[in-house]
CSV table of C-alpha atoms and ligand atoms in Angstrom, one decimal:
chain,number,residue,atom,x,y,z
A,16,MET,CA,208.7,12.0,100.7
A,17,ILE,CA,205.7,10.1,102.5
A,18,GLU,CA,206.1,12.1,105.6
A,19,ILE,CA,205.8,15.3,103.3
A,20,LEU,CA,202.5,14.0,101.3
A,21,ILE,CA,201.0,12.7,104.9
A,22,THR,CA,201.5,16.2,106.3
A,23,ILE,CA,200.3,17.9,103.1
A,24,ILE,CA,197.0,15.4,103.3
A,25,ILE,CA,196.6,16.4,106.9
A,26,ILE,CA,196.7,20.2,106.1
A,27,ILE,CA,194.2,19.8,103.3
A,28,VAL,CA,191.8,17.7,105.6
A,29,LEU,CA,192.2,20.3,108.3
A,30,VAL,CA,191.5,23.2,106.0
A,31,ILE,CA,188.3,21.4,104.6
A,32,PHE,CA,187.4,20.8,108.4
A,33,PHE,CA,188.0,24.4,109.2
A,34,PHE,CA,186.0,25.8,106.5
A,35,SER,CA,183.0,23.2,106.6
A,36,LYS,CA,182.6,24.3,110.4
A,37,SER,CA,182.6,27.8,109.9
A,38,SER,CA,180.0,27.5,107.0
A,39,LEU,CA,178.0,25.4,109.6
A,40,ASN,CA,178.0,28.5,112.3
A,41,ASP,CA,177.0,30.8,109.4
A,42,GLN,CA,174.2,28.7,108.7
A,43,THR,CA,173.4,28.3,112.4
A,44,ALA,CA,173.7,32.1,113.1
A,45,ALA,CA,171.4,32.6,109.7
A,46,THR,CA,168.8,30.3,111.2
A,47,THR,CA,168.8,31.9,114.8
A,48,TYR,CA,168.7,35.1,113.0
A,49,SER,CA,165.6,34.2,111.2
A,50,ALA,CA,163.8,32.6,113.8
A,51,GLU,CA,164.4,35.7,116.2
A,52,TYR,CA,163.1,37.9,113.4
A,53,TYR,CA,159.8,36.3,112.7
A,54,ARG,CA,159.6,36.0,116.3
A,55,GLY,CA,159.7,39.7,116.2
A,56,LEU,CA,157.4,39.7,113.5
A,57,ASN,CA,154.9,37.8,115.7
A,58,TYR,CA,155.1,40.2,118.4
A,59,LEU,CA,154.3,43.1,116.2
A,60,LEU,CA,151.4,41.6,114.6
A,61,ASN,CA,150.2,40.8,117.9
A,62,ASN,CA,150.3,44.4,118.9
A,63,GLU,CA,153.3,43.5,121.4
A,64,ASP,CA,155.4,46.6,120.2
A,65,ASP,CA,157.7,46.7,123.1
A,66,LYS,CA,158.6,43.0,123.0
A,67,ALA,CA,159.0,43.3,118.9
A,68,LEU,CA,161.4,46.2,119.3
A,69,ARG,CA,163.5,44.4,121.8
A,70,ILE,CA,163.9,41.3,119.5
A,71,PHE,CA,164.3,44.0,116.3
A,72,THR,CA,167.1,45.9,118.3
A,73,ASP,CA,168.9,42.5,119.3
A,74,LEU,CA,169.3,41.5,115.7
A,75,ILE,CA,172.0,43.8,114.8
A,76,ASP,CA,173.3,42.3,111.7
A,77,VAL,CA,171.0,42.2,109.3
A,78,ASP,CA,171.3,40.8,105.7
A,79,SER,CA,170.1,42.5,102.7
A,80,SER,CA,166.6,40.3,102.2
A,81,THR,CA,165.7,41.3,105.9
A,82,ILE,CA,166.2,44.9,105.1
A,83,GLU,CA,163.9,44.9,102.3
A,84,THR,CA,161.2,43.0,104.4
A,85,HIS,CA,161.5,46.1,106.7
A,86,LEU,CA,161.0,48.5,104.5
A,87,ALA,CA,158.0,46.7,102.7
A,88,LEU,CA,156.3,45.7,106.2
A,89,GLY,CA,156.8,49.7,107.0
A,90,GLY,CA,155.3,50.7,104.2
A,91,VAL,CA,152.4,48.2,104.5
A,92,TYR,CA,151.8,49.9,108.0
A,93,ARG,CA,151.5,53.3,107.0
A,94,ARG,CA,149.4,52.6,103.9
A,95,ARG,CA,147.2,50.9,106.9
A,96,GLY,CA,147.2,53.6,108.8
A,97,GLU,CA,149.3,52.1,111.9
A,98,PHE,CA,151.9,54.9,111.8
A,99,ASP,CA,153.5,54.2,115.1
A,100,LYS,CA,154.5,51.0,114.1
A,101,ALA,CA,155.9,51.9,110.7
A,102,ILE,CA,157.9,54.6,112.6
A,103,LEU,CA,159.3,51.7,114.7
A,104,ILE,CA,160.2,49.6,112.2
A,105,HIS,CA,162.2,52.2,110.2
A,106,GLN,CA,163.5,53.5,113.4
A,107,ASN,CA,165.1,50.2,114.3
A,108,LEU,CA,166.4,50.0,110.9
A,109,LEU,CA,168.2,53.4,111.6
A,110,SER,CA,169.4,52.1,114.9
A,111,ARG,CA,171.6,49.8,113.1
A,112,PRO,CA,175.4,50.4,112.8
A,113,ASN,CA,177.1,49.9,109.7
A,114,LEU,CA,174.1,50.4,107.7
A,115,ASP,CA,174.7,51.0,104.1
A,116,LYS,CA,174.3,54.6,102.9
A,117,SER,CA,171.8,53.9,100.4
A,118,ILE,CA,169.7,52.0,102.6
A,119,LYS,CA,170.1,54.2,105.4
A,120,ASN,CA,168.8,57.3,103.2
A,121,GLN,CA,165.9,55.3,102.0
A,122,SER,CA,165.0,54.4,105.7
A,123,LEU,CA,165.0,57.9,106.5
A,124,TYR,CA,162.9,58.7,103.8
A,125,GLU,CA,160.4,56.4,104.7
A,126,LEU,CA,160.3,57.4,108.2
A,127,SER,CA,159.6,61.0,107.2
A,128,LYS,CA,156.9,59.7,105.3
A,129,ASP,CA,155.5,58.1,108.3
A,130,PHE,CA,155.7,61.4,110.5
A,131,PHE,CA,154.0,63.2,107.5
A,132,SER,CA,151.2,60.7,107.5
A,133,ALA,CA,150.8,60.9,111.4
A,134,GLY,CA,150.4,64.5,111.3
A,135,LEU,CA,153.9,65.0,112.9
A,136,TYR,CA,155.0,67.6,110.8
A,137,ASP,CA,157.9,69.1,112.6
A,138,LYS,CA,159.7,65.4,112.8
A,139,SER,CA,158.9,65.1,109.2
A,140,GLU,CA,160.2,68.6,108.0
A,141,LYS,CA,163.6,68.0,110.0
A,142,ILE,CA,164.4,64.6,108.2
A,143,LEU,CA,163.1,66.1,104.7
A,144,LEU,CA,165.3,69.3,105.1
A,145,ASN,CA,168.7,67.0,105.9
A,146,LEU,CA,168.1,64.4,103.2
A,147,LYS,CA,166.8,66.7,100.2
A,148,SER,CA,170.9,67.4,99.9
A,149,ASN,CA,171.1,64.0,98.5
A,150,LYS,CA,170.5,64.5,94.7
A,151,SER,CA,168.4,61.4,94.3
A,152,TYR,CA,166.3,62.5,97.3
A,153,TYR,CA,165.9,66.2,96.3
A,154,GLU,CA,162.5,66.6,94.2
A,155,SER,CA,160.6,64.2,96.1
A,156,CYS,CA,161.6,65.7,99.6
A,157,ASN,CA,160.9,69.1,98.2
A,158,GLU,CA,157.2,67.8,97.3
A,159,TYR,CA,156.8,66.8,100.8
A,160,LEU,CA,158.2,69.7,102.4
A,161,LEU,CA,155.8,71.9,100.3
A,162,LEU,CA,153.0,69.5,101.4
A,163,THR,CA,153.9,69.7,105.0
A,164,TYR,CA,153.8,73.5,105.1
A,165,GLU,CA,150.5,73.4,103.3
A,166,LEU,CA,149.0,70.9,105.7
A,167,SER,CA,150.3,72.8,108.8
A,168,LYS,CA,149.1,76.0,106.8
A,169,ASP,CA,152.3,77.5,107.4
A,170,TRP,CA,151.8,79.9,104.4
A,171,ASP,CA,154.8,82.1,104.8
A,172,LYS,CA,157.1,79.2,105.0
A,173,ALA,CA,155.4,77.4,101.9
A,174,ILE,CA,155.8,81.1,99.9
A,175,THR,CA,159.2,81.5,100.7
A,176,PHE,CA,159.8,77.7,100.0
A,177,SER,CA,158.4,77.5,96.8
A,178,LYS,CA,159.8,80.6,95.4
A,179,ASP,CA,163.2,79.2,96.0
A,180,LEU,CA,162.2,76.0,94.3
A,181,LYS,CA,164.1,74.9,90.9
A,182,SER,CA,161.2,73.3,89.1
A,183,ASP,CA,158.5,75.4,87.8
A,184,ILE,CA,156.0,72.6,88.1
A,185,ILE,CA,155.2,71.2,91.3
A,186,ARG,CA,153.0,68.1,91.8
A,187,ASN,CA,151.8,68.8,88.6
A,188,THR,CA,150.7,72.5,89.2
A,189,PRO,CA,152.4,75.4,87.8
A,190,ARG,CA,154.4,77.0,90.7
A,191,GLU,CA,152.8,80.5,90.3
A,192,VAL,CA,149.4,78.8,90.8
A,193,LEU,CA,150.6,77.1,93.9
A,194,LEU,CA,152.0,80.9,95.2
A,195,ALA,CA,148.5,82.5,94.4
A,196,GLN,CA,147.0,80.1,96.4
A,197,TYR,CA,149.2,80.6,99.3
A,198,TYR,CA,148.6,84.4,99.1
A,199,CYS,CA,144.8,83.9,98.9
A,200,GLU,CA,145.0,81.5,102.2
A,201,LYS,CA,147.2,84.3,103.9
A,202,ALA,CA,144.3,87.0,103.0
A,203,ILE,CA,141.6,84.4,104.4
A,204,ASP,CA,143.8,84.5,107.6
A,205,TYR,CA,143.9,88.4,107.4
A,206,LEU,CA,140.1,88.4,106.8
A,207,LYS,CA,139.4,86.3,110.0
A,208,ASP,CA,141.6,88.9,112.1
A,209,GLU,CA,139.4,91.7,110.4
A,210,GLN,CA,142.6,93.0,108.6
A,211,LEU,CA,140.8,94.1,105.3
A,212,ASN,CA,143.7,96.3,104.1
A,213,LYS,CA,146.4,93.4,104.5
A,214,THR,CA,143.7,91.0,103.1
A,215,ILE,CA,143.5,93.2,99.9
A,216,THR,CA,147.3,93.8,99.5
A,217,VAL,CA,148.1,89.9,99.5
A,218,LEU,CA,145.0,89.1,97.1
A,219,LYS,CA,146.6,91.7,95.0
A,220,LYS,CA,149.9,90.0,95.2
A,221,ALA,CA,148.3,86.8,94.4
A,222,ILE,CA,147.3,88.4,91.3
A,223,ASP,CA,150.4,89.9,90.4
A,224,VAL,CA,151.8,86.2,90.4
A,225,ASN,CA,149.0,84.7,88.7
A,226,LYS,CA,146.7,86.9,86.4
A,227,SER,CA,144.2,84.3,86.3
A,228,CYS,CA,143.9,83.7,90.0
A,229,SER,CA,140.3,83.0,90.2
A,230,ARG,CA,140.3,82.8,93.9
A,231,ALA,CA,141.7,86.3,94.5
A,232,TYR,CA,138.8,87.7,91.9
A,233,LYS,CA,136.5,85.6,93.6
A,234,LEU,CA,137.2,87.1,97.1
A,235,LEU,CA,137.9,90.7,96.0
A,236,PHE,CA,134.2,90.3,94.3
A,237,GLU,CA,132.6,89.1,97.5
A,238,LEU,CA,134.6,91.5,99.6
A,239,ASN,CA,133.2,94.5,97.6
A,240,ILE,CA,129.5,93.3,97.2
A,241,GLU,CA,128.4,95.4,100.1
A,242,SER,CA,130.5,98.3,100.2
A,243,ASN,CA,131.4,98.9,96.4
A,244,PRO,CA,129.0,97.4,94.0
A,245,GLU,CA,130.7,98.9,90.9
A,246,LEU,CA,134.1,97.3,91.9
A,247,ALA,CA,132.4,94.2,92.9
A,248,PHE,CA,130.9,94.2,89.6
A,249,ASP,CA,134.3,94.6,87.6
A,250,TYR,CA,135.8,91.6,89.8
A,251,LEU,CA,133.1,89.5,89.1
A,252,HIS,CA,133.4,90.5,85.4
A,253,SER,CA,137.2,89.5,85.7
A,254,LEU,CA,136.3,86.2,87.4
A,255,VAL,CA,133.8,85.0,84.7
A,256,LYS,CA,136.0,85.8,82.0
A,257,ILE,CA,138.5,83.7,83.2
A,258,ASN,CA,136.1,80.8,84.0
A,259,SER,CA,132.7,80.9,82.8
A,260,SER,CA,131.5,78.4,85.3
A,261,PHE,CA,132.0,80.9,88.1
A,262,ILE,CA,128.8,82.1,87.1
A,263,LEU,CA,127.3,78.9,88.7
A,264,ILE,CA,129.6,79.0,91.7
A,265,VAL,CA,128.8,82.7,92.5
A,266,SER,CA,125.4,82.7,91.4
A,267,ASN,CA,123.9,83.2,94.8
A,268,ASP,CA,126.3,86.3,95.4
A,269,ILE,CA,125.0,87.8,92.0
A,270,LEU,CA,121.7,87.5,93.2
A,271,ARG,CA,122.7,89.5,96.6
A,272,LEU,CA,124.7,92.0,94.7
A,273,SER,CA,121.7,92.8,92.6
A,274,SER,CA,119.0,92.7,95.5
A,275,THR,CA,121.4,94.5,98.2
A,276,HIS,CA,121.9,97.8,95.8
A,277,GLN,CA,118.7,97.4,93.3
A,278,ASN,CA,120.6,99.7,91.0
A,279,SER,CA,119.0,99.0,87.5
A,280,SER,CA,122.3,100.4,85.7
A,281,LEU,CA,124.3,97.7,87.8
A,282,ASP,CA,121.4,95.3,86.8
A,283,LYS,CA,121.7,96.2,83.5
A,284,LYS,CA,125.5,95.4,83.4
A,285,ILE,CA,125.1,91.9,85.3
A,286,TYR,CA,122.2,91.1,82.7
A,287,ASP,CA,124.2,91.7,79.8
A,288,MET,CA,127.0,90.0,81.3
A,289,ILE,CA,125.3,86.7,81.9
A,290,LEU,CA,123.5,86.9,78.4
A,291,LYS,CA,126.7,86.9,76.8
A,292,LEU,CA,128.4,84.0,78.5
A,293,SER,CA,125.2,81.6,79.3
A,294,THR,CA,125.2,78.2,77.7
A,295,PRO,CA,123.1,75.3,78.4
A,296,THR,CA,125.5,74.0,80.5
A,297,LEU,CA,125.4,77.2,82.6
A,298,PHE,CA,121.7,77.1,83.8
A,299,SER,CA,121.6,78.3,87.2
A,300,PRO,CA,118.3,78.8,89.5
A,301,ASP,CA,119.8,81.8,91.2
A,302,ILE,CA,120.8,83.3,87.8
A,303,TYR,CA,117.2,82.3,86.7
A,304,GLU,CA,115.7,84.4,89.4
A,305,PHE,CA,117.9,87.4,88.7
A,306,MET,CA,117.0,87.4,84.7
A,307,PHE,CA,113.0,86.6,85.7
A,308,ASN,CA,113.2,89.6,88.3
A,309,TYR,CA,115.5,91.9,85.7
A,310,ASN,CA,112.6,90.9,83.0
A,311,LYS,CA,109.5,92.8,85.2
A,312,PHE,CA,108.7,89.4,86.7
A,313,GLU,CA,108.2,87.5,83.3
A,314,THR,CA,109.6,84.6,81.7
A,315,PRO,CA,113.3,85.7,80.7
A,316,SER,CA,112.9,84.9,77.1
A,317,ASP,CA,116.5,85.8,76.0
A,318,TYR,CA,118.2,84.3,78.7
A,319,ILE,CA,115.7,80.9,78.1
A,320,SER,CA,116.9,81.1,74.6
A,321,ARG,CA,120.5,80.7,75.2
A,322,ILE,CA,120.3,78.0,77.7
A,323,ASN,CA,117.1,76.1,76.7
A,324,ALA,CA,119.0,72.9,75.6
A,325,ASN,CA,119.2,72.2,79.0
A,326,LEU,CA,116.2,70.3,80.1
A,327,PHE,CA,115.7,71.8,83.7
A,328,THR,CA,115.3,75.2,82.2
A,329,GLU,CA,111.9,74.5,81.0
A,330,ILE,CA,111.1,72.5,84.0
A,331,TYR,CA,112.2,75.5,86.5
A,332,ASP,CA,110.7,77.9,84.2
A,333,ASN,CA,107.4,76.6,84.3
A,334,LEU,CA,107.8,75.7,87.9
A,335,TYR,CA,108.9,79.3,88.7
A,336,LYS,CA,105.8,81.1,86.7
A,337,THR,CA,103.3,79.5,89.2
A,338,LYS,CA,105.4,80.4,92.6
A,339,ASN,CA,103.0,83.0,93.6
A,340,ASP,CA,100.2,81.0,93.3
A,341,ASN,CA,100.6,79.1,96.7
A,342,LEU,CA,101.0,75.7,95.1
A,343,SER,CA,103.2,74.0,97.9
A,344,PHE,CA,103.9,71.0,95.6
A,345,GLN,CA,105.4,73.4,93.2
A,346,ASN,CA,107.2,75.7,95.6
A,347,ASP,CA,108.9,72.7,97.4
A,348,LEU,CA,110.2,71.2,93.9
A,349,LEU,CA,111.6,74.7,93.1
A,350,SER,CA,113.4,74.7,96.5
A,351,ILE,CA,114.6,71.0,96.1
A,352,ILE,CA,115.9,71.7,92.5
A,353,LYS,CA,117.7,75.0,94.0
A,354,ASP,CA,119.0,73.2,97.1
A,355,ASN,CA,120.4,70.4,95.0
A,356,TYR,CA,121.3,72.1,92.1
A,357,LEU,CA,125.1,72.1,92.6
A,358,SER,CA,127.6,69.8,93.9
A,359,PHE,CA,131.3,69.6,93.4
A,360,ASN,CA,134.0,66.9,92.4
A,361,CYS,CA,137.5,66.5,92.2
A,362,ASN,CA,138.7,65.9,88.6
A,363,ASN,CA,141.9,64.2,90.0
A,364,CYS,CA,140.7,61.6,92.5
A,365,GLY,CA,136.8,61.9,92.2
A,366,TYR,CA,136.5,63.3,95.8
A,367,SER,CA,132.8,64.7,96.1
A,368,SER,CA,131.8,68.1,98.2
A,369,ASN,CA,128.8,69.9,98.6
A,370,SER,CA,130.8,73.5,98.9
A,371,TYR,CA,133.3,75.0,96.4
A,372,ILE,CA,137.0,74.1,97.9
A,373,TRP,CA,140.6,75.1,96.3
A,374,GLN,CA,142.5,72.1,97.7
A,375,CYS,CA,140.9,68.8,97.7
A,376,PRO,CA,141.3,67.2,101.2
A,377,SER,CA,141.8,63.8,99.8
A,378,CYS,CA,144.5,64.6,97.1
A,379,ASN,CA,145.9,67.6,98.2
A,380,SER,CA,145.5,68.7,94.4
A,381,TRP,CA,145.0,72.5,94.1
A,382,GLU,CA,142.1,73.9,91.6
A,383,THR,CA,140.9,70.3,90.7
A,384,ILE,CA,137.2,71.0,92.1
A,385,GLU,CA,134.6,71.6,89.4
A,386,PRO,CA,130.9,72.0,89.8
A,387,SER,CA,128.5,69.6,88.8
A,388,THR,CA,124.7,70.2,88.3
A,389,ILE,CA,121.8,68.3,88.7
A,390,SER,CA,121.4,68.3,84.8
A,391,ASP,CA,124.7,66.9,84.8
A,392,ARG,CA,123.8,63.7,87.2
A,393,VAL,CA,120.3,63.3,86.4
A,394,THR,CA,119.1,62.1,82.9
A,395,ILE,CA,115.4,62.8,81.7
A,396,ASP,CA,113.9,60.6,79.2
A,397,GLY,CA,112.6,62.9,76.4
B,30,ZN,ZN1,141.1,65.1,94.8
C-alpha cells in the first residue's frame, strides 16, 4: 500500500515538474521572441530595412498581439508616406505560414493600400480584384479599384467597372455622376488627339447618363464658340440653368462668344439670360464688361440694379466708367480686381485652386469645387 502511495506521489511530482519545465520553456521562447521582435523594430526605425526584414522573417510564430502591432506599424508608415516600409511589414506578415485567414485578408487589404498610396496601381489592382470575392471586403475593394482606375486615368476600365457595381452611390457620389465624368475625361483625351467627332459623341453619352452633367454642357459650349455661336449659346443656356454659378466660371468665354461674333441678336439673348439669372453673389467683372458694352458703353443700370447688394458692383462700376481716362491707378485697380476676382475651394476638404477643376486632387471627390469671389473673401466696412 505504502509503495503504491509512494509511486503515486512520484508520478504527481514528475507531472508537476514536467509542466513547470514546459511553461518555463514557453516563457523563455516568448522572451527571446519579444527581444528579437524589438530588435527588428529598432532596425526598421534606423532605416536598416534589410536587417529588419531578416529578423522579422525569422520570427515565424507570431502571436496575436504582435500581429496587431505589425498592422498598426504598417499603417503608421503608410500615413507618413514611407510606403516601402509599410509594404515590407505587410509582406512580412503574409510570408508567415499558418496565418489565420482573417489576418491574411486584412494584411492583403493593407498591402493593397500601400501599393495604391505608392502609385503602384497594377499591384494594388491585382490584390483588390482577388480580395473582393470576400464579402466583408467587397465594398471597400470596389471603391479602391475604381479610384485606382481614376488615378491611373484608365477611363475605359472606370466606365466598365462602375457600370457593374451593385451600389448606386460610390464614395458619396451617385454612380451616374461618376460615369458622366468618365465620359467627359474620355472627351478630353479625344480632344487632345484632335478627334472632334469622337469628343462630341462621348460628351453626348455623358449627358445621356446624367442629364445634369454641367461639365459636358460646358465643354460643348466652349467647343462651339468659334464655329457655331447659336449652338454655343444653347449649351451655355443649358449649363447656367443647371447651376447659375457657371455664369462666374465661364464669364470670360461669354465675353469671347460676344466679341468673336459681334452679332446683336446673339448679344440680346446673352443679355436677357444674364439679366434673368443675376443675383448679388453672381457679380463678375467679365459679365459687367459685357453688359457695359451691350449698353452702348454706359453703366448697365438694369444689371446693376439686380446685383447692387454686392459692394464690389459699385466699386467696379465707378472705376470702369473712368477706364478710358488713362488714370493708371484706376486701371491697375480694375486689373487687380479682375485677375483675383475668382478662386476655387473644395467643399469637402477645403483644398483651394486658382482654376476650376472637376476632381479634387486632395480628397479625390468629384464636383466638390465651388467658386469663391473677392466679395466672399473680403469684408468692406460700410
Ligand atoms: Zn477635396
